[in-house]
Short mmCIF file of C-alpha atoms in Angstrom, two decimals:
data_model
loop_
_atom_site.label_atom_id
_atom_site.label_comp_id
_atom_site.label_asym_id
_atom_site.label_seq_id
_atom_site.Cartn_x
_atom_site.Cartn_y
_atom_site.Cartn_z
CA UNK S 1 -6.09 -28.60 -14.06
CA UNK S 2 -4.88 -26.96 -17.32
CA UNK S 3 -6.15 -23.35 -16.14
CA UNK S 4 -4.15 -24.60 -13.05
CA UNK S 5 -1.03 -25.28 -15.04
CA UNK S 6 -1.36 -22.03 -17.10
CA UNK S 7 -1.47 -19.83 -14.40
CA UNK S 8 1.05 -21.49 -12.51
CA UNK S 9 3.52 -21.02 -15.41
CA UNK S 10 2.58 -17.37 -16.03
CA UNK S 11 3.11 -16.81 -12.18
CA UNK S 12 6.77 -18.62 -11.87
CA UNK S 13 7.92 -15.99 -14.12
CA UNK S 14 7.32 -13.09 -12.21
CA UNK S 15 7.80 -11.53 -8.63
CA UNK S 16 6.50 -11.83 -5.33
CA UNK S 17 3.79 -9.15 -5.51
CA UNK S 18 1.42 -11.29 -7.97
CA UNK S 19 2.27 -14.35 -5.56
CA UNK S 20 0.87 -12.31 -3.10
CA UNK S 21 -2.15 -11.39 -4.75
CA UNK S 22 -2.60 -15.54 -5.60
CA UNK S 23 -2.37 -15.84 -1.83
CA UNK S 24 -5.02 -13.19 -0.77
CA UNK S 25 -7.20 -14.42 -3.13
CA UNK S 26 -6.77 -18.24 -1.37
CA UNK S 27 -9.76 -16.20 1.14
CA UNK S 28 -12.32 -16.71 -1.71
CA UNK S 29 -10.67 -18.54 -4.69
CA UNK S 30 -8.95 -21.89 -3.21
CA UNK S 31 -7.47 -22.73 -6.57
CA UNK S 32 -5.39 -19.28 -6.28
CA UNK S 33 -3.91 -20.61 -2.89
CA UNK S 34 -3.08 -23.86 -5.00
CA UNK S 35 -1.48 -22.01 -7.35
CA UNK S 36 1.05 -20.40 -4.83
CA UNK S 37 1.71 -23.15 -2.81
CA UNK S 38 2.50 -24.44 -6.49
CA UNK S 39 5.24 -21.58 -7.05
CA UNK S 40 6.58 -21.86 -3.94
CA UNK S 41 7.50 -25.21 -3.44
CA UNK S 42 8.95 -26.05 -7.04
CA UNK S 43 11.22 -22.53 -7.12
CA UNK S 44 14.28 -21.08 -4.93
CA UNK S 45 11.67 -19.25 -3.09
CA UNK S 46 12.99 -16.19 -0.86
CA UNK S 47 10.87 -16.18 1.92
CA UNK S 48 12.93 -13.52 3.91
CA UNK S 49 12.50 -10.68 0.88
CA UNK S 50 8.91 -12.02 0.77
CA UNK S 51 8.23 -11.49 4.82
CA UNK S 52 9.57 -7.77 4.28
CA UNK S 53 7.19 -7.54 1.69
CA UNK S 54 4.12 -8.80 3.86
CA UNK S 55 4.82 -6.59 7.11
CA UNK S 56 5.66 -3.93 4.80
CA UNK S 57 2.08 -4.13 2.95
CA UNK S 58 0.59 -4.27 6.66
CA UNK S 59 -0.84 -7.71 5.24
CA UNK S 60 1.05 -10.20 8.03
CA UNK S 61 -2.09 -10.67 10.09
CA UNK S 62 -4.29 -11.46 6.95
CA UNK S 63 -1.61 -13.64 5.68
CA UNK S 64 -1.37 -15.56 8.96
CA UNK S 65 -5.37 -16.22 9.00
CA UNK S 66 -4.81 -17.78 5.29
CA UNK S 67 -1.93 -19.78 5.63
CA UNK S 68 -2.33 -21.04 9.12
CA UNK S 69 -3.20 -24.44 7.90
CA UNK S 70 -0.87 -24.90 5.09
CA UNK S 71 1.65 -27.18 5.40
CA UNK S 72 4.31 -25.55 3.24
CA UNK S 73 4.53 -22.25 4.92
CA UNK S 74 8.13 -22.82 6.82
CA UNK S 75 7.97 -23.11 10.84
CA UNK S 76 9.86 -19.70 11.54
CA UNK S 77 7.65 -17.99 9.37
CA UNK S 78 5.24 -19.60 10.86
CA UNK S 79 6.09 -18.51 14.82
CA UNK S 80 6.37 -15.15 13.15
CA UNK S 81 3.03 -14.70 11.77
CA UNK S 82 1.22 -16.08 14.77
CA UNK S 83 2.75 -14.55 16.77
CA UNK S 84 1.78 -11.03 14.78
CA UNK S 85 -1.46 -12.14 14.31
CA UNK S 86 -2.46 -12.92 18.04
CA UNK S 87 -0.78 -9.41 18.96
CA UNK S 88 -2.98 -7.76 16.54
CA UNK S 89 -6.11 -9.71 17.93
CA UNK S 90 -5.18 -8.08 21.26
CA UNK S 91 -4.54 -4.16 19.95
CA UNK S 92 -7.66 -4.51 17.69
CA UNK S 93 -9.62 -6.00 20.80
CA UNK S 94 -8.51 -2.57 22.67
CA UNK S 95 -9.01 -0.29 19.52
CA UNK S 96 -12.55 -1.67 18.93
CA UNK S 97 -13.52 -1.88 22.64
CA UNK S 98 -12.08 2.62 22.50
CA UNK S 99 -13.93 2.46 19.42
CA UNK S 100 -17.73 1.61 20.76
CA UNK S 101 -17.02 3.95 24.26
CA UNK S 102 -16.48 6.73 21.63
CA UNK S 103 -19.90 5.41 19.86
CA UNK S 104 -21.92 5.13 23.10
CA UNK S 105 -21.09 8.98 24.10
CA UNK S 106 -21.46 10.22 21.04
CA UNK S 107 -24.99 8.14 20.30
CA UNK S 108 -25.89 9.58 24.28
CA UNK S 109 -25.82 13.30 22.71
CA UNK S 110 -27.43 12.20 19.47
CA UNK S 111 -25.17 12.11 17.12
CA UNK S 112 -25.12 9.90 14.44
CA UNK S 113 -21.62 8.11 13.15
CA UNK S 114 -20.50 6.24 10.24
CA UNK S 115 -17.52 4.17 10.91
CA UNK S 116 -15.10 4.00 7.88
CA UNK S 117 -12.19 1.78 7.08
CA UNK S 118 -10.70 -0.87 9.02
CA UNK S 119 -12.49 -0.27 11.88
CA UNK S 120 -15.51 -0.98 9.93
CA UNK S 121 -14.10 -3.73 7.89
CA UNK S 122 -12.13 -5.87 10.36
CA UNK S 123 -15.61 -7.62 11.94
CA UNK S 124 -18.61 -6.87 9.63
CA UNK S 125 -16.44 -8.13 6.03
CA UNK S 126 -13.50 -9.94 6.89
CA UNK S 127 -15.65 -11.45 9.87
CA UNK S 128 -12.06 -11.86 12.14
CA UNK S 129 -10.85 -8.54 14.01
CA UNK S 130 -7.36 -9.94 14.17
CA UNK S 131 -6.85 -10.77 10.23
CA UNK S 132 -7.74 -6.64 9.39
CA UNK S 133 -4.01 -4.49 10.84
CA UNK S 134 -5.80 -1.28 11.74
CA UNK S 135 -3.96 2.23 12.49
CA UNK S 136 -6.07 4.54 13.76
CA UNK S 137 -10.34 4.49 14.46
CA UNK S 138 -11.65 6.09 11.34
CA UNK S 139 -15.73 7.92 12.00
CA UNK S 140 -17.62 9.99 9.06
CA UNK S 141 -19.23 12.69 11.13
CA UNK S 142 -22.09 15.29 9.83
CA UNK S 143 -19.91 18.78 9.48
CA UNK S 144 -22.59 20.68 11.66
CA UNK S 145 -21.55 18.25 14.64
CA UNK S 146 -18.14 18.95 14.52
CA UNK S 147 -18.15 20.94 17.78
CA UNK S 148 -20.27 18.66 20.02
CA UNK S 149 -17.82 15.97 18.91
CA UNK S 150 -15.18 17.58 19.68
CA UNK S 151 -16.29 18.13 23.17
CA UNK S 152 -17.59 14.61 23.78
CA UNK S 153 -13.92 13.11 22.53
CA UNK S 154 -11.96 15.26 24.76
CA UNK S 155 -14.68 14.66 28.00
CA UNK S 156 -13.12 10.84 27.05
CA UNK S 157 -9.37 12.16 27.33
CA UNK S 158 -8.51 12.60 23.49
CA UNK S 159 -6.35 15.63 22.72
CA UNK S 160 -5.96 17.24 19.16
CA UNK S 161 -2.76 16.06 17.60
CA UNK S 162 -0.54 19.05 15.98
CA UNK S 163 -2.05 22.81 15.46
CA UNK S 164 -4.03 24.22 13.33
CA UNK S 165 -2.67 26.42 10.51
CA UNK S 166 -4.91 29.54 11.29
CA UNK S 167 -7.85 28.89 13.92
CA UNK S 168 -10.87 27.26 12.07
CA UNK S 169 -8.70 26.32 8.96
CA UNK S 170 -9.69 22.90 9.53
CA UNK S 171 -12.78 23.38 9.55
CA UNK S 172 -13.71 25.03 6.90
CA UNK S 173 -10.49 23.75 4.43
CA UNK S 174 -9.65 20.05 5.04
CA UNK S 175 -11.49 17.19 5.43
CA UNK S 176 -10.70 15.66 8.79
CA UNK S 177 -9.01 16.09 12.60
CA UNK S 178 -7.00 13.74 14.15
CA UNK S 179 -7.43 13.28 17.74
CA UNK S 180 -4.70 10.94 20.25
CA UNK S 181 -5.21 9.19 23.67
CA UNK S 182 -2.44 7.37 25.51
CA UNK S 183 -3.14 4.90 27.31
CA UNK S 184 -2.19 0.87 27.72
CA UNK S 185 -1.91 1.35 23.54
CA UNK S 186 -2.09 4.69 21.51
CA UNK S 187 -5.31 5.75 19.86
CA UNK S 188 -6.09 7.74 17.10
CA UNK S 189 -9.14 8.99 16.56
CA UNK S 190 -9.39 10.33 12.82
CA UNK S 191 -12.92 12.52 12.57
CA UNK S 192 -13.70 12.97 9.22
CA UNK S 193 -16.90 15.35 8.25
CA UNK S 194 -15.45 14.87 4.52
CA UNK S 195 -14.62 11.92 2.56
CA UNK S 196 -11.85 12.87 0.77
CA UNK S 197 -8.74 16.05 1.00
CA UNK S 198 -8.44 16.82 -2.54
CA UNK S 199 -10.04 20.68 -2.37
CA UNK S 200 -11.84 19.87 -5.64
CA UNK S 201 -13.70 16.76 -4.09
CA UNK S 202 -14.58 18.55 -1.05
CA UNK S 203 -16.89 20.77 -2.93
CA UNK S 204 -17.77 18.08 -5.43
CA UNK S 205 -17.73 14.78 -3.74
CA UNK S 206 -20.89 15.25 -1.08
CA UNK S 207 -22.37 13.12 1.77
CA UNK S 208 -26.06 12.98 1.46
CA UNK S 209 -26.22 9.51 -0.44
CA UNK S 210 -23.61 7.33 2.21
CA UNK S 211 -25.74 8.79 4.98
CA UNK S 212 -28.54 8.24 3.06
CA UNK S 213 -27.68 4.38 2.59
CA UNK S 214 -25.48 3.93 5.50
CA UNK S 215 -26.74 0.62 7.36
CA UNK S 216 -27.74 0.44 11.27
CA UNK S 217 -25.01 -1.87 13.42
CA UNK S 218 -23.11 -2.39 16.71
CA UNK S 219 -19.42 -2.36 16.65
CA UNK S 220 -18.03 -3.26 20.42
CA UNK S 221 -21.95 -3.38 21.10
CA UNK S 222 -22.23 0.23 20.86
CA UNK S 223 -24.98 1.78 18.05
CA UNK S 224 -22.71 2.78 14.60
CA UNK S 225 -23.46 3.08 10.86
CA UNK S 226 -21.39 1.44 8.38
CA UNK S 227 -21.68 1.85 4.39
CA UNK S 228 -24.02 0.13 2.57
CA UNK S 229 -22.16 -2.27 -0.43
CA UNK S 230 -22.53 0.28 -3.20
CA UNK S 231 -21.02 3.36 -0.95
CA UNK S 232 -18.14 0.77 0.43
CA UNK S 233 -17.04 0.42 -3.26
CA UNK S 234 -17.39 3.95 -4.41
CA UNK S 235 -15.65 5.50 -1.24
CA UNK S 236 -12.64 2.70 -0.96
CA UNK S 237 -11.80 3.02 -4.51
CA UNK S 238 -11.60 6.74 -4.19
CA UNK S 239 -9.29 7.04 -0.87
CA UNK S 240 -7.00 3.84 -2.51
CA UNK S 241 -6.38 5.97 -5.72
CA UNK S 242 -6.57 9.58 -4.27
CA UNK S 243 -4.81 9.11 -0.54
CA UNK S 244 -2.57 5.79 -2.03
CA UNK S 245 -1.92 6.65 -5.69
CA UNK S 246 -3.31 3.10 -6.02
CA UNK S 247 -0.40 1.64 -4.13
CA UNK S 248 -1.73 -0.31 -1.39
CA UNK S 249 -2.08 -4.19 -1.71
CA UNK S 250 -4.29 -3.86 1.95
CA UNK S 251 -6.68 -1.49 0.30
CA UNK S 252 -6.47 -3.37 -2.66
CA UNK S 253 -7.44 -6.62 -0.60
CA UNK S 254 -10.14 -4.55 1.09
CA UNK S 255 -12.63 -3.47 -1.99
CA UNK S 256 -11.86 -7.38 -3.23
CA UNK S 257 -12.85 -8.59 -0.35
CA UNK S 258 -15.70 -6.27 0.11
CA UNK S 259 -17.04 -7.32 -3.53
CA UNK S 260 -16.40 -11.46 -2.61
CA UNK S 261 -18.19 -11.16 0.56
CA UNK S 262 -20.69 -9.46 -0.32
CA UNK S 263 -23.69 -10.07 1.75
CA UNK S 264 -26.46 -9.07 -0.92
CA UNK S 265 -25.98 -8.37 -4.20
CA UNK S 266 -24.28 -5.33 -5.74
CA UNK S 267 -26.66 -2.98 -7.50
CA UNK S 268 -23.55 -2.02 -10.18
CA UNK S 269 -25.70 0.37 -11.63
CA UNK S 270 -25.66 2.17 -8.98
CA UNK S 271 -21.88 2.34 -8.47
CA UNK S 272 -20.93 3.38 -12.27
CA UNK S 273 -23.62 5.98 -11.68
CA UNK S 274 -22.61 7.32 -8.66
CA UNK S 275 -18.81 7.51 -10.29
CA UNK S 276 -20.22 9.85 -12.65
CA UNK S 277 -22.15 11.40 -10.62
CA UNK S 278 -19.10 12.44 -7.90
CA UNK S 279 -16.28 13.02 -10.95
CA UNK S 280 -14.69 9.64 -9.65
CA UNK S 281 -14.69 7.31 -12.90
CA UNK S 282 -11.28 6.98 -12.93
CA UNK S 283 -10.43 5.93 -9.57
CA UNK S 284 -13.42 3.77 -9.65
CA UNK S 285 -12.24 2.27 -13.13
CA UNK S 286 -8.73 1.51 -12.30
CA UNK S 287 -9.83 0.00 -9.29
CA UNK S 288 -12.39 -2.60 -10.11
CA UNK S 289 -10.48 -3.39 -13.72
CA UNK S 290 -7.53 -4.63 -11.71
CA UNK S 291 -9.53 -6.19 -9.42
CA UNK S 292 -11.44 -7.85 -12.00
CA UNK S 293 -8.17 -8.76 -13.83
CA UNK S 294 -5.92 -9.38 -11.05
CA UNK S 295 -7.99 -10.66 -8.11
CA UNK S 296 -10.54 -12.61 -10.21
CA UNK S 297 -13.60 -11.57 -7.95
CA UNK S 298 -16.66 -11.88 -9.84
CA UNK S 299 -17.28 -8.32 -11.61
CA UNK S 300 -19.98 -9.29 -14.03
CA UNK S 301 -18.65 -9.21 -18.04
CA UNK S 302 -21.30 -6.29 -19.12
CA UNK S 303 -20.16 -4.21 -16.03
CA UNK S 304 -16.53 -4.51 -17.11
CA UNK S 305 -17.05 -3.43 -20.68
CA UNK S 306 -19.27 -0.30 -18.69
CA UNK S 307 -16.24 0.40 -16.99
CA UNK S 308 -13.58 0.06 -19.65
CA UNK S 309 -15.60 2.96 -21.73
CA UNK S 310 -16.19 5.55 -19.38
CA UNK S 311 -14.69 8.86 -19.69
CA UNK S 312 -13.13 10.98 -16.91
CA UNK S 313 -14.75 14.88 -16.75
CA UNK S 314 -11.49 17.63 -17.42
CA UNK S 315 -11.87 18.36 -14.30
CA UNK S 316 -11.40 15.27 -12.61
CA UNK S 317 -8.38 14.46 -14.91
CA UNK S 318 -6.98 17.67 -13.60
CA UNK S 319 -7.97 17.24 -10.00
CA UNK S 320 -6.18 13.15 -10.62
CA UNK S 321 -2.87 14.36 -12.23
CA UNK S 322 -2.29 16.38 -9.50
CA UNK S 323 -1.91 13.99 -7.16
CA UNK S 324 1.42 12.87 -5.42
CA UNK S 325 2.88 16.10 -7.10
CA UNK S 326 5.02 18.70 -5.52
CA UNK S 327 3.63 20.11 -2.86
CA UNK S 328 3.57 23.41 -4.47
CA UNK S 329 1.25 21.94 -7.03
CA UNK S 330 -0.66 20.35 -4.30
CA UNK S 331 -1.77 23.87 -3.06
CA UNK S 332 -2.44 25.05 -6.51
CA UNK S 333 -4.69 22.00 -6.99
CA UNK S 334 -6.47 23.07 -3.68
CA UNK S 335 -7.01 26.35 -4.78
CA UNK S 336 -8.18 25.62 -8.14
CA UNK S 337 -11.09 23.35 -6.49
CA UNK S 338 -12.14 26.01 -4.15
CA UNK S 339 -15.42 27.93 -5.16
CA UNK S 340 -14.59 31.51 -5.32
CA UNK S 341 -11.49 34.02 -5.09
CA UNK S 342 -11.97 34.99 -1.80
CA UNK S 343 -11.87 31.55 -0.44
CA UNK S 344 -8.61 30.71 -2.70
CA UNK S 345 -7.37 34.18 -1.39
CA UNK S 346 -8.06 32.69 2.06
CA UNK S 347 -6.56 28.98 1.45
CA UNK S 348 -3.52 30.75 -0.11
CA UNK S 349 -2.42 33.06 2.76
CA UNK S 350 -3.05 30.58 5.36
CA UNK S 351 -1.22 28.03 3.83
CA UNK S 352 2.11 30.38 3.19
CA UNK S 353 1.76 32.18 6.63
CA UNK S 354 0.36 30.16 9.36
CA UNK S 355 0.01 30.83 13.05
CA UNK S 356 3.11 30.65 14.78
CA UNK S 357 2.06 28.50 16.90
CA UNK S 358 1.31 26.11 14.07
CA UNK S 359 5.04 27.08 13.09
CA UNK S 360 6.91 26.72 16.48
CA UNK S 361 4.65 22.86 16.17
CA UNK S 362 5.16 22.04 13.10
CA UNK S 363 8.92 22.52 12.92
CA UNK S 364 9.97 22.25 16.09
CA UNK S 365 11.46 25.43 16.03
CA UNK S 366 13.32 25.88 19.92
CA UNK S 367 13.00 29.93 19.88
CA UNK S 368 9.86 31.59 19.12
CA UNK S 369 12.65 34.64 17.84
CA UNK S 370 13.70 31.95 15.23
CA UNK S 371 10.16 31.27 13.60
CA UNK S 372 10.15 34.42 11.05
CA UNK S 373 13.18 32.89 9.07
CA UNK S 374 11.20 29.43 8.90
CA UNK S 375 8.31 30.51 6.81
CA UNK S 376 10.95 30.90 3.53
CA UNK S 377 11.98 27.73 4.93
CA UNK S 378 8.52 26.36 4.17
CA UNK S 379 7.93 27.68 0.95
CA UNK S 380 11.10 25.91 -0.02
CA UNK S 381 9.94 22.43 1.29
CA UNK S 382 6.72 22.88 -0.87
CA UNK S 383 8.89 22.10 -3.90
CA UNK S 384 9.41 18.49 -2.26
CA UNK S 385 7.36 15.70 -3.95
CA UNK S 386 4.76 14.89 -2.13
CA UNK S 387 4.41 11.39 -0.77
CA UNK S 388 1.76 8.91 -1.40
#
């Protein structure tokens, strides 16, 4: 009871993010939940600010599946989250059942698939497909498959969304390809045959080990690969602080969760080493610090003090700092990370002059006479900050 009362008066002094945190942690830590309930019921509580909060964190479902049985969670709120949480039982139910035709065809032609993300997530840690709010169908592919896997998603209807800069720039530049079918709900079909975009970590940050220790499944009763615990950790950590800027409570919520449910026991080891190993101590240190700190999941003590004196590479500070910069500085970055000058020669000109098809797409430009005076237009957007 006295940690109880501490941390309930550290929490009624601050806002509705920690609260929020207290909650998710009510999955694993039940004094947490007692803790909020605590805050919410002896303050002014704003539970409208608070629901913006929640769908705006994509965490309604997940909150739902918590507080269900509550008593103090008010009825409107209540209606609300059900009834979000039951719709996202049903599009999950569709995305997953998408998800394992895509995995049968594929496995029919050989091809071996490790599914990332949410997809992954939703059933195998959080153990409820309707608690996980999912976007799009997430799939680690080898890079020598690419092409049959292209064929095999469009023989299943899937289209590629938006146009390449130059023809093969994907490819051989970024690290995925989004693919879209309509139908009674969109899909999006995200192909990855790299983990991450930064240009530096596509050369650096290689495969072999997560296919390596990838574990055998079924998702939607279909034959998949998901990431063993050590790989889940490494990866998660590095798309939350290099795609997020560490700004996502869901993704946040994910590697906790990951860590708390852990179905054998985490070789840590392992992890720090592979951190080093792939230039990604810092994203791996912020991330499981604040999760030790903030979420209270059980990061042994001597792992912690690991962490906490670890030192970042220069070129990983560089390749860090650079994120959620201008855009400008964003294709700098890229060609900085690429291996030689002809490849940052090649980067370079295909990034300032794409196709025009790419252009007339892109910018929705409603004369192809018109798409010459959009390239300056371009180069003047790069100055924009890029988004997170």
């Amino acid at each position: 009871m006295k940690n109880l009362n501490a941390e309930l008066k550290t929490s009624l002094a601050i806002s509705s993010p920690p609260l929020i945190t207290l909650i998710l942690r009510g999955r694993w830590d039940k004094t947490a939940l007692q803790v909020a309930r605590e805050i919410v019921i002896n303050t002014d509580f704003e539970w409208d600010n608070f629901r913006r909060f929640v769908d705006n964190e994509s965490l309604t479902p997940l909150l739902y599946r918590i507080l269900r049985n509550e008593d103090w969670l008010p009825e409107n709120i209540q209606t609300e989250w059900r009834n979000a949480y039951y719709k996202n039982a049903c599009r999950n139910t569709l995305l997953l059942r998408e998800l394992g035709k895509v995995l049968q065809s594929l496995a029919d032609v050989g091809v071996d698939v490790i599914v990332l993300k949410g997809a992954a997530l939703a059933e195998k840690v959080y153990g409820d497909i309707a608690a996980r709010q999912m976007v799009d169908l997430d799939l680690l592919i080898k890079p020598e498959d690419l092409a049959i896997v292209r064929q095999v998603v469009a023989n299943l209807g899937y289209k590629l969304a938006g146009v390449e800069m130059q023809s093969g720039f994907n490819e051989e530049f970024r690290n995925e390809e989004i693919h879209w079918k309509q139908g009674l709900i969109n899909v999006v079909l995200d192909l990855h045959w790299k983990l991450v975009s930064p240009a530096y970590y596509q050369r650096t940050f290689l495969t072999d080990w997560f296919w390596e220790t990838a574990i055998k499944t079924k998702i939607s009763g279909s034959p998949a690969l998901i990431l063993g615990n050590e790989a889940q950790i490494v990866y998660l950590s590095a798309h939350l602080m290099l795609h997020h800027g560490g700004n996502s409570l869901l993704w946040f919520h994910d590697i906790a969760e990951a860590i708390a449910f852990s179905p054998t026991a985490i070789d840590w080891d392992l992890v720090i080493k592979k951190a080093q190993t792939y230039n990604l101590v810092l994203s791996v240190q912020q991330v499981l610090l604040r999760i030790a700190d903030e979420w209270k999941v059980e990061i042994p003590g001597k792992v912690r003090s690991q962490l906490a004196i670890l030192k970042p590479s220069w070129a990983e500070v560089r390749a860090y700092s650079w994120q959620n910069q201008i855009m400008a500085l964003r294709l700098f970055d890229d060609l900085a990370g690429a291996k030689d000058w002809l490849t940052r020669l090649h980067i370079a000109w295909d990034t300032l002059f794409p196709s025009r098809a790419y252009m007339q797409h892109r910018y929705q430009i409603p004369h192809p006479l018109l798409i010459p005076f959009y390239y300056p237009y371009r180069w003047l957007r790069g100055l924009r900050k890029v988004s997170s």
